[in-house]
XYZ file of C-alpha atoms in Angstrom:
349
model
C 0.068 -0.025 -0.032
C 0.956 3.680 -0.388
C -0.040 6.736 1.468
C -2.402 8.890 -0.892
C -3.418 11.765 1.361
C -2.140 13.543 4.495
C -4.550 15.876 6.549
C -3.994 18.046 9.575
C -6.696 19.856 11.365
C -4.938 22.768 13.397
C -8.498 24.243 14.583
C -10.866 21.138 15.324
C -13.855 20.557 13.148
C -13.173 23.168 10.706
C -11.998 22.251 7.044
C -8.635 20.272 6.972
C -5.396 20.999 5.302
C -3.985 18.625 2.627
C -0.316 18.084 3.022
C 2.093 16.426 0.835
C 4.429 15.701 3.858
C 4.310 15.911 7.519
C 6.005 15.246 10.766
C 4.241 12.489 12.801
C 4.704 12.896 16.554
C 3.033 11.064 19.470
C 0.179 13.218 19.821
C -0.713 13.412 15.985
C 0.628 15.116 12.982
C 2.404 18.713 14.131
C -0.217 21.324 14.711
C -3.059 19.046 14.635
C -6.150 19.854 16.684
C -4.263 22.358 18.770
C -7.281 24.651 19.011
C -10.953 24.168 19.430
C -14.188 26.031 19.144
C -16.841 26.075 21.859
C -20.479 27.711 21.870
C -21.332 29.776 24.964
C -24.515 28.978 26.623
C -27.010 31.431 28.183
C -25.293 30.949 31.563
C -21.724 30.684 30.276
C -21.600 27.085 30.095
C -19.335 25.748 27.097
C -20.324 22.924 24.539
C -18.294 21.794 22.050
C -18.827 22.598 18.652
C -18.425 19.830 16.173
C -19.420 18.760 12.563
C -22.239 16.224 13.876
C -24.254 19.130 15.468
C -22.845 22.043 13.377
C -22.123 21.118 9.872
C -21.581 24.815 9.059
C -17.800 24.140 10.126
C -17.501 22.727 6.750
C -17.540 26.305 5.409
C -14.575 27.586 7.302
C -11.134 26.929 5.278
C -7.933 26.960 7.059
C -4.101 26.905 5.963
C -0.789 27.390 7.499
C 1.182 30.484 6.365
C 4.274 30.859 8.192
C 3.753 30.720 12.012
C -0.079 31.331 11.471
C -3.222 29.604 10.752
C -5.350 31.716 8.151
C -8.844 31.050 8.461
C -11.604 32.168 5.739
C -15.376 31.923 6.044
C -17.055 31.030 2.857
C -20.833 31.645 2.755
C -22.655 29.152 0.985
C -25.001 30.261 -1.876
C -27.914 30.023 0.590
C -26.661 31.926 3.469
C -26.657 30.274 6.805
C -26.373 33.606 8.675
C -26.947 37.293 8.105
C -23.977 38.982 6.605
C -21.555 40.842 8.405
C -18.490 42.772 7.722
C -16.093 40.178 9.802
C -17.209 37.450 7.429
C -14.938 38.751 4.450
C -12.175 39.216 6.687
C -9.255 36.707 6.866
C -8.457 35.680 10.588
C -5.005 34.864 11.652
C -4.354 32.677 14.609
C -0.774 32.188 15.821
C 0.314 28.621 15.891
C 2.058 28.961 19.199
C 0.318 31.940 21.032
C 2.147 33.516 23.931
C -0.041 32.180 26.664
C 1.213 34.253 29.505
C -1.624 36.784 29.308
C -4.427 34.441 28.236
C -7.444 33.489 30.770
C -7.528 29.701 31.547
C -10.562 27.849 30.647
C -11.655 24.361 31.692
C -13.050 21.912 28.980
C -14.455 18.949 28.719
C -14.002 16.641 25.512
C -15.529 13.165 25.775
C -14.776 13.114 29.515
C -11.017 13.977 28.810
C -10.680 17.377 30.716
C -8.176 19.806 30.167
C -7.469 23.519 31.534
C -6.566 25.191 28.124
C -6.400 29.092 27.311
C -9.123 31.205 25.909
C -7.511 33.066 22.886
C -9.451 36.371 23.562
C -12.266 38.599 22.321
C -10.906 39.489 18.878
C -11.382 35.596 18.113
C -14.131 35.018 19.603
C -15.858 37.883 18.006
C -14.897 36.822 14.516
C -16.167 33.376 15.035
C -19.372 34.568 16.773
C -20.332 36.858 13.793
C -19.687 33.850 11.153
C -21.456 31.269 13.334
C -24.371 33.575 14.617
C -23.974 32.686 18.103
C -21.452 33.135 20.691
C -18.423 31.160 20.334
C -15.062 31.196 22.123
C -11.742 29.663 20.790
C -9.548 27.730 23.132
C -5.967 26.858 22.582
C -4.583 23.831 24.587
C -1.075 24.804 24.771
C 1.190 22.403 26.653
C -1.884 21.097 28.574
C -2.960 17.301 28.028
C -6.093 15.300 27.655
C -6.123 11.668 29.114
C -6.643 8.774 26.758
C -9.385 6.654 28.295
C -10.421 3.190 28.043
C -7.929 0.808 26.184
C -7.350 3.270 23.341
C -3.661 3.639 24.183
C -1.494 0.893 22.812
C 0.068 1.266 26.254
C -3.285 0.216 27.988
C -4.034 -2.614 25.973
C -4.402 -5.913 27.907
C -1.367 -8.048 28.218
C -1.813 -11.795 27.410
C -0.974 -13.980 30.355
C 2.194 -15.771 30.561
C 2.643 -19.313 29.679
C 2.600 -22.062 32.194
C 6.535 -22.306 31.640
C 6.779 -18.513 32.415
C 4.873 -18.315 35.627
C 7.551 -18.389 38.099
C 9.935 -15.783 36.108
C 6.816 -13.787 35.776
C 5.867 -13.611 39.372
C 9.633 -13.192 40.238
C 9.821 -10.168 38.119
C 6.516 -8.730 39.109
C 7.550 -8.977 43.013
C 11.060 -7.838 42.751
C 11.499 -6.173 39.454
C 8.563 -4.742 37.318
C 6.665 -3.529 40.429
C 9.440 -1.666 41.863
C 10.074 0.275 38.413
C 8.288 3.782 37.741
C 5.241 3.383 35.333
C 6.032 4.777 31.992
C 4.115 8.049 30.853
C 0.668 7.141 29.711
C -0.222 8.639 26.528
C -2.043 11.952 26.088
C -3.876 13.716 23.608
C -4.928 17.279 22.228
C -8.108 18.029 21.026
C -8.402 14.906 19.008
C -11.260 12.812 19.858
C -9.803 9.488 21.103
C -6.480 8.864 19.384
C -3.543 10.757 17.923
C -4.351 9.092 14.394
C -7.227 8.217 12.250
C -6.177 5.932 9.179
C -8.669 5.403 6.239
C -8.563 3.264 3.101
C -9.595 4.410 -0.257
C -10.808 0.834 -0.757
C -13.194 1.120 1.872
C -14.284 4.507 0.781
C -14.975 2.799 -2.753
C -17.369 0.343 -0.928
C -19.267 3.142 0.821
C -19.439 5.121 -2.527
C -20.784 2.288 -4.396
C -23.905 2.270 -1.959
C -24.839 5.847 -3.125
C -26.952 6.545 -6.070
C -26.501 10.281 -5.853
C -22.749 10.186 -6.423
C -19.315 9.552 -4.634
C -18.547 11.407 -1.511
C -15.055 12.620 -0.853
C -12.835 11.159 1.851
C -12.637 14.618 3.510
C -16.035 13.577 5.027
C -14.327 10.815 6.931
C -11.982 13.580 8.532
C -8.686 11.066 8.384
C -4.987 12.003 9.173
C -3.676 9.558 6.801
C -5.287 7.768 3.898
C -3.658 4.551 2.105
C -4.797 3.115 -1.145
C -5.527 -0.228 0.369
C -3.816 -1.824 -2.719
C -3.775 -5.513 -1.980
C -6.339 -5.395 0.713
C -9.881 -5.720 0.940
C -12.541 -3.065 1.765
C -12.543 -2.599 5.591
C -9.561 -4.821 6.140
C -8.408 -2.058 8.406
C -10.695 -3.437 11.137
C -7.909 -6.176 11.765
C -5.035 -3.980 11.241
C -2.620 -3.968 14.555
C 0.348 -2.397 13.128
C 1.372 -0.460 10.145
C 5.043 0.270 8.919
C 5.950 3.071 6.959
C 9.136 2.762 4.510
C 9.813 -0.553 6.263
C 9.904 0.844 9.912
C 7.117 0.203 12.260
C 5.374 3.417 12.731
C 1.560 2.972 13.957
C 0.032 0.897 16.621
C -3.729 0.615 15.561
C -5.829 0.118 18.557
C -9.491 0.855 18.135
C -11.909 1.159 15.032
C -13.817 4.603 14.600
C -17.150 4.707 15.216
C -19.105 7.184 13.126
C -21.729 9.717 13.695
C -23.905 12.127 11.498
C -20.646 14.282 10.392
C -20.598 11.736 7.757
C -23.916 13.217 6.093
C -22.434 17.116 5.846
C -22.817 18.588 2.670
C -19.687 20.665 2.533
C -20.963 22.793 -0.378
C -24.036 24.097 1.560
C -22.987 23.779 5.117
C -26.129 21.805 5.757
C -26.932 18.011 6.355
C -27.120 16.768 2.510
C -30.451 15.632 0.951
C -31.286 12.189 -0.291
C -28.140 9.814 -0.461
C -25.855 12.796 -0.182
C -27.406 13.150 3.506
C -27.534 9.151 4.240
C -24.242 8.006 4.355
C -24.245 7.052 7.834
C -27.667 5.142 7.340
C -25.799 3.264 4.186
C -23.354 1.824 6.529
C -25.843 0.809 9.140
C -26.500 -2.636 7.380
C -23.249 -4.529 7.726
C -20.668 -2.203 9.379
C -22.292 -2.310 13.045
C -19.225 -4.561 13.994
C -18.212 -3.036 17.181
C -19.519 -5.116 20.157
C -18.611 -2.131 22.324
C -20.687 0.423 20.451
C -23.293 -1.840 18.506
C -25.538 1.036 17.313
C -22.836 2.793 15.244
C -21.184 1.765 11.953
C -17.256 1.802 11.667
C -14.896 3.438 9.321
C -11.360 3.704 9.735
C -9.135 2.873 12.369
C -7.482 4.795 15.280
C -3.592 4.635 16.088
C -0.707 5.906 17.949
C 3.173 5.857 17.300
C 4.831 2.679 18.556
C 6.823 2.257 21.444
C 10.245 3.700 21.052
C 9.583 6.020 18.178
C 9.320 9.702 19.030
C 8.650 11.072 15.585
C 8.709 10.054 11.876
C 8.776 12.142 8.995
C 6.027 10.920 6.028
C 4.998 12.182 2.566
C 2.504 11.106 0.289
C 3.753 7.878 -2.144
C 5.295 6.409 1.027
C 5.028 2.618 1.147
C 3.068 1.484 3.821
C 2.801 -2.136 4.998
C 0.538 -3.851 7.554
C 3.256 -5.754 9.796
C 0.612 -7.029 12.313
C -2.832 -8.257 12.578
C -5.620 -9.126 15.087
C -7.668 -12.091 14.671
C -10.543 -10.452 16.180
C -11.897 -6.856 15.802
C -10.921 -4.561 18.882
C -13.848 -3.559 21.198
C -14.761 -0.012 21.929
C -14.419 1.092 25.763
C -14.193 4.715 25.731
C -17.274 5.811 27.891
C -17.663 9.083 26.517
C -21.166 9.501 27.708
C -20.433 8.577 31.376
C -19.863 11.820 33.161
C -18.717 9.904 36.245
C -15.449 8.976 34.511
C -14.453 12.480 33.389
C -10.952 13.466 34.620
C -7.922 15.627 33.821
C -4.491 14.082 32.804
C -2.474 12.829 35.472
C 1.199 11.528 35.799
C 3.535 11.528 38.719
């Protein structure tokens, strides 16, 4: 297989930026999802802005220019909100803002909490004018969100030792491993549940064969890395456990990606699509509800993290990718993102 596309999303939920080459780090592609938008409620509470509830996010284009993110609002032919002068202004957001004068803001994304930084009134007012309701822009800075469940490869269940290995295992536990400090857990920026999302063009072709209104683009699935799937069948990624890039182990693939109504967004109108164009999620319901941990949602794509011992890797479109480890069964989703009792901050001593 080969990499056919690379995408980065500096401000979460807005349109992605296609890259020819990228640096892969422990928390994702460089600059990925370092910022996020939040809606301000009547009493001041914040709720996350994502495509499944706010399809108008698809009308915001972003690009990296030097050390800034340039954001443009592109009103559709049928406007979503009344026009305003701000909508014709290109917003410049520093990639690495000085946080020393920014106010702190606690936010909760899928029960992974973090104390981020509010970027300030100028940014909030621009997004508010474009969305038509109060919005704040939050930067994560050097703060960290925890990885919950067993989405991290470092949190995967360990197979019990064989009968011959029990004695040495117990000795190691009592006298060795138990006395060693625990490794630092994986952590996230504002990406949903993992550092990377990998998708296959073979699987996209399978989805598009179900649609009578014409094909949809891979952008709807918001991957970081797209591979052609050459030699593999559609949805073979369900069973991928490790991907190597240019012959080097690179990504530990842990969980399948359960999809939501963001797949139904028409990026041209900033609204949910009509007919088959707005029924992509429904077309996957018949045979892609294959995750026992989330049986009501269909699956497309695979989540991943850098493999142990790899701090970073430069990749490019065209790089060769090989499946170097597989699982015999599909992984099971166990991130209880609807359970507020598990909400927590990242902690490491």
